[in-house]
PDB file of C-alpha atoms in Angstrom:
ATOM      1  CA  MET A   1      -1.599 -48.201 -98.956  1.00 86.00           C
ATOM      2  CA  THR A   2      -2.259 -46.967 -95.413  1.00 92.00           C
ATOM      3  CA  ALA A   3      -3.997 -43.612 -94.922  1.00 91.00           C
ATOM      4  CA  PHE A   4      -3.506 -41.615 -91.737  1.00 90.00           C
ATOM      5  CA  GLU A   5      -5.963 -39.204 -90.173  1.00 93.00           C
ATOM      6  CA  CYS A   6      -5.446 -36.870 -87.214  1.00 95.00           C
ATOM      7  CA  ALA A   7      -8.421 -35.912 -85.027  1.00 93.00           C
ATOM      8  CA  MET A   8      -7.865 -33.324 -82.316  1.00 95.00           C
ATOM      9  CA  GLU A   9     -11.158 -34.175 -80.596  1.00 95.00           C
ATOM     10  CA  PRO A  10     -11.765 -37.822 -81.546  1.00 95.00           C
ATOM     11  CA  ASP A  11     -15.282 -39.126 -81.102  1.00 95.00           C
ATOM     12  CA  GLU A  12     -16.143 -42.190 -79.054  1.00 95.00           C
ATOM     13  CA  ALA A  13     -16.236 -44.447 -82.118  1.00 95.00           C
ATOM     14  CA  VAL A  14     -12.617 -43.618 -82.990  1.00 94.00           C
ATOM     15  CA  LYS A  15     -11.414 -44.134 -79.418  1.00 93.00           C
ATOM     16  CA  SER A  16     -13.408 -47.350 -79.119  1.00 94.00           C
ATOM     17  CA  SER A  17     -11.953 -48.789 -82.321  1.00 95.00           C
ATOM     18  CA  ILE A  18      -8.400 -48.079 -81.093  1.00 93.00           C
ATOM     19  CA  HIS A  19      -9.142 -49.603 -77.692  1.00 89.00           C
ATOM     20  CA  GLU A  20     -10.603 -52.705 -79.317  1.00 92.00           C
ATOM     21  CA  ILE A  21      -7.363 -53.361 -81.208  1.00 94.00           C
ATOM     22  CA  LEU A  22      -5.466 -53.316 -77.911  1.00 90.00           C
ATOM     23  CA  ARG A  23      -8.126 -55.349 -76.062  1.00 85.00           C
ATOM     24  CA  ALA A  24      -8.036 -58.066 -78.718  1.00 88.00           C
ATOM     25  CA  TYR A  25      -4.267 -58.324 -78.360  1.00 91.00           C
ATOM     26  CA  ASN A  26      -4.444 -58.275 -74.548  1.00 85.00           C
ATOM     27  CA  ARG A  27      -7.040 -61.066 -74.477  1.00 84.00           C
ATOM     28  CA  GLU A  28      -4.429 -63.348 -76.031  1.00 87.00           C
ATOM     29  CA  HIS A  29      -2.051 -62.701 -73.116  1.00 88.00           C
ATOM     30  CA  PHE A  30      -4.125 -62.171 -69.969  1.00 78.00           C
ATOM     31  CA  GLU A  31      -4.842 -65.215 -67.827  1.00 76.00           C
ATOM     32  CA  ILE A  32      -8.187 -63.676 -66.823  1.00 75.00           C
ATOM     33  CA  LEU A  33     -10.670 -61.676 -68.854  1.00 70.00           C
ATOM     34  CA  ASP A  34     -13.288 -60.854 -66.219  1.00 78.00           C
ATOM     35  CA  GLU A  35     -13.366 -57.079 -65.909  1.00 85.00           C
ATOM     36  CA  ARG A  36     -16.124 -55.253 -64.025  1.00 94.00           C
ATOM     37  CA  GLU A  37     -16.800 -51.583 -63.608  1.00 96.00           C
ATOM     38  CA  ILE A  38     -18.049 -50.312 -60.271  1.00 98.00           C
ATOM     39  CA  ALA A  39     -19.401 -46.981 -59.034  1.00 98.00           C
ATOM     40  CA  ILE A  40     -20.580 -45.802 -55.641  1.00 98.00           C
ATOM     41  CA  THR A  41     -22.387 -42.490 -55.274  1.00 98.00           C
ATOM     42  CA  ALA A  42     -23.381 -40.363 -52.304  1.00 97.00           C
ATOM     43  CA  LYS A  43     -26.584 -38.340 -52.640  1.00 96.00           C
ATOM     44  CA  ASP A  44     -28.058 -35.514 -50.626  1.00 95.00           C
ATOM     45  CA  ASP A  45     -31.639 -35.383 -49.334  1.00 94.00           C
ATOM     46  CA  ASP A  46     -32.837 -34.159 -52.744  1.00 95.00           C
ATOM     47  CA  GLY A  47     -31.212 -37.076 -54.553  1.00 95.00           C
ATOM     48  CA  ALA A  48     -28.415 -35.013 -56.106  1.00 95.00           C
ATOM     49  CA  VAL A  49     -25.019 -36.702 -56.347  1.00 97.00           C
ATOM     50  CA  VAL A  50     -22.608 -34.922 -53.992  1.00 97.00           C
ATOM     51  CA  GLY A  51     -19.764 -37.389 -54.272  1.00 97.00           C
ATOM     52  CA  GLY A  52     -18.749 -40.607 -55.852  1.00 98.00           C
ATOM     53  CA  VAL A  53     -16.066 -43.054 -56.745  1.00 98.00           C
ATOM     54  CA  TYR A  54     -15.719 -45.363 -59.707  1.00 97.00           C
ATOM     55  CA  GLY A  55     -13.238 -47.810 -61.059  1.00 97.00           C
ATOM     56  CA  THR A  56     -12.614 -51.212 -62.535  1.00 96.00           C
ATOM     57  CA  MET A  57     -12.104 -54.605 -60.930  1.00 96.00           C
ATOM     58  CA  PHE A  58      -9.777 -56.735 -63.024  1.00 93.00           C
ATOM     59  CA  GLY A  59      -8.397 -59.982 -61.687  1.00 92.00           C
ATOM     60  CA  GLN A  60      -7.014 -59.304 -58.248  1.00 95.00           C
ATOM     61  CA  TRP A  61      -6.849 -55.540 -58.772  1.00 96.00           C
ATOM     62  CA  LEU A  62      -9.254 -52.699 -58.062  1.00 98.00           C
ATOM     63  CA  GLU A  63      -8.265 -49.676 -60.103  1.00 98.00           C
ATOM     64  CA  ILE A  64      -9.866 -46.543 -58.694  1.00 98.00           C
ATOM     65  CA  GLU A  65     -10.257 -44.122 -61.568  1.00 97.00           C
ATOM     66  CA  VAL A  66     -12.063 -41.198 -59.923  1.00 97.00           C
ATOM     67  CA  LEU A  67     -13.023 -40.222 -56.376  1.00 98.00           C
ATOM     68  CA  ALA A  68     -14.667 -36.815 -56.051  1.00 97.00           C
ATOM     69  CA  VAL A  69     -16.666 -34.909 -53.425  1.00 97.00           C
ATOM     70  CA  ALA A  70     -18.569 -31.692 -54.165  1.00 97.00           C
ATOM     71  CA  PRO A  71     -17.035 -28.604 -52.505  1.00 96.00           C
ATOM     72  CA  GLY A  72     -19.884 -28.042 -50.042  1.00 94.00           C
ATOM     73  CA  HIS A  73     -19.580 -31.604 -48.747  1.00 96.00           C
ATOM     74  CA  ARG A  74     -15.826 -31.863 -48.237  1.00 93.00           C
ATOM     75  CA  GLY A  75     -14.293 -32.228 -44.804  1.00 93.00           C
ATOM     76  CA  GLN A  76     -17.164 -34.356 -43.499  1.00 94.00           C
ATOM     77  CA  GLY A  77     -15.659 -37.802 -44.043  1.00 95.00           C
ATOM     78  CA  LEU A  78     -17.509 -38.456 -47.292  1.00 97.00           C
ATOM     79  CA  GLY A  79     -14.320 -39.144 -49.273  1.00 96.00           C
ATOM     80  CA  SER A  80     -13.120 -41.594 -46.620  1.00 97.00           C
ATOM     81  CA  ASP A  81     -16.488 -43.363 -46.647  1.00 98.00           C
ATOM     82  CA  LEU A  82     -16.512 -43.640 -50.433  1.00 98.00           C
ATOM     83  CA  LEU A  83     -12.967 -45.003 -50.456  1.00 98.00           C
ATOM     84  CA  SER A  84     -13.780 -47.543 -47.761  1.00 98.00           C
ATOM     85  CA  ARG A  85     -16.914 -48.693 -49.587  1.00 98.00           C
ATOM     86  CA  ILE A  86     -15.218 -49.248 -52.946  1.00 98.00           C
ATOM     87  CA  GLU A  87     -12.351 -51.083 -51.264  1.00 98.00           C
ATOM     88  CA  GLN A  88     -14.827 -53.350 -49.485  1.00 98.00           C
ATOM     89  CA  ALA A  89     -16.703 -54.018 -52.730  1.00 97.00           C
ATOM     90  CA  GLY A  90     -13.373 -54.870 -54.340  1.00 97.00           C
ATOM     91  CA  ARG A  91     -12.533 -57.320 -51.557  1.00 97.00           C
ATOM     92  CA  GLU A  92     -15.946 -58.966 -51.924  1.00 96.00           C
ATOM     93  CA  HIS A  93     -15.189 -59.527 -55.613  1.00 95.00           C
ATOM     94  CA  GLY A  94     -11.768 -61.032 -54.954  1.00 95.00           C
ATOM     95  CA  CYS A  95      -9.550 -57.979 -55.336  1.00 97.00           C
ATOM     96  CA  ARG A  96      -6.372 -58.185 -53.269  1.00 98.00           C
ATOM     97  CA  TYR A  97      -4.875 -54.845 -54.285  1.00 98.00           C
ATOM     98  CA  ALA A  98      -5.973 -51.322 -55.180  1.00 98.00           C
ATOM     99  CA  LEU A  99      -4.298 -48.938 -57.614  1.00 98.00           C
ATOM    100  CA  LEU A 100      -4.952 -45.250 -58.272  1.00 98.00           C
ATOM    101  CA  ASN A 101      -3.301 -42.050 -59.384  1.00 97.00           C
ATOM    102  CA  THR A 102      -3.836 -38.486 -58.254  1.00 97.00           C
ATOM    103  CA  PHE A 103      -2.360 -35.016 -58.600  1.00 95.00           C
ATOM    104  CA  ASP A 104      -0.404 -33.198 -55.923  1.00 94.00           C
ATOM    105  CA  PHE A 105      -3.313 -30.793 -55.258  1.00 93.00           C
ATOM    106  CA  GLN A 106      -5.865 -33.610 -55.059  1.00 94.00           C
ATOM    107  CA  GLY A 107      -5.213 -36.683 -52.937  1.00 89.00           C
ATOM    108  CA  ARG A 108      -1.448 -36.975 -52.592  1.00 92.00           C
ATOM    109  CA  ASP A 109      -1.721 -36.426 -48.825  1.00 93.00           C
ATOM    110  CA  PHE A 110      -5.143 -38.100 -48.480  1.00 95.00           C
ATOM    111  CA  TYR A 111      -4.480 -41.652 -49.667  1.00 97.00           C
ATOM    112  CA  PRO A 112      -1.474 -42.471 -47.431  1.00 97.00           C
ATOM    113  CA  LYS A 113      -3.759 -41.910 -44.405  1.00 96.00           C
ATOM    114  CA  TYR A 114      -5.719 -44.965 -45.565  1.00 97.00           C
ATOM    115  CA  GLY A 115      -2.827 -47.325 -46.178  1.00 97.00           C
ATOM    116  CA  TYR A 116      -1.850 -46.381 -49.720  1.00 98.00           C
ATOM    117  CA  ARG A 117       1.830 -46.464 -50.626  1.00 98.00           C
ATOM    118  CA  GLN A 118       3.233 -44.253 -53.368  1.00 98.00           C
ATOM    119  CA  ILE A 119       4.942 -46.229 -56.137  1.00 98.00           C
ATOM    120  CA  GLY A 120       5.526 -43.528 -58.732  1.00 97.00           C
ATOM    121  CA  GLU A 121       5.596 -39.818 -59.408  1.00 97.00           C
ATOM    122  CA  ILE A 122       5.957 -37.502 -62.378  1.00 97.00           C
ATOM    123  CA  GLN A 123       7.126 -33.953 -61.702  1.00 97.00           C
ATOM    124  CA  GLY A 124       6.249 -31.034 -63.983  1.00 96.00           C
ATOM    125  CA  TYR A 125       2.877 -32.442 -65.004  1.00 94.00           C
ATOM    126  CA  PRO A 126       1.104 -30.945 -66.767  1.00 92.00           C
ATOM    127  CA  LEU A 127       3.394 -27.908 -66.304  1.00 95.00           C
ATOM    128  CA  THR A 128       4.347 -27.269 -62.680  1.00 94.00           C
ATOM    129  CA  GLY A 129       2.393 -29.905 -60.765  1.00 94.00           C
ATOM    130  CA  SER A 130       2.980 -33.576 -60.124  1.00 96.00           C
ATOM    131  CA  GLN A 131       1.062 -36.810 -60.599  1.00 97.00           C
ATOM    132  CA  HIS A 132       1.355 -39.667 -58.098  1.00 97.00           C
ATOM    133  CA  TRP A 133       0.576 -43.410 -58.303  1.00 98.00           C
ATOM    134  CA  PHE A 134      -0.440 -45.363 -55.212  1.00 98.00           C
ATOM    135  CA  VAL A 135      -1.163 -48.997 -54.350  1.00 98.00           C
ATOM    136  CA  LYS A 136      -2.733 -50.660 -51.333  1.00 98.00           C
ATOM    137  CA  ASP A 137      -2.850 -54.242 -50.150  1.00 98.00           C
ATOM    138  CA  LEU A 138      -6.553 -54.914 -49.497  1.00 98.00           C
ATOM    139  CA  ARG A 139      -6.008 -58.226 -47.685  1.00 94.00           C
TER     140      ARG A 139
END
């Protein structure tokens, strides 16, 4: 008999066990298994992180998961520099494409300035906003 359990705030062990089921299945179907995480941070003179970007390199894709700049450091080109640096690191590791998603109030207007093309959008997320998916050819 199968027992079901609902957790509103699942711990890392629960999430990890679910992910491992999917990863095991995926490994049977992917032609490549090399997946690397990458992070680039920007620090101020005191060593505090004032911005950063992280993601995953998987096959020929760089998936940018988060790019963030602290409020007092925005508008100075830091976001552009971080984006450029992670793209270059991706290229150096064989990535040919980049993928990311963002909300309308975040980077919807930012990423197209750097060659990203929107491939998808969800309106009304989570209530009145929108979420946007972008790709870029890194070659």
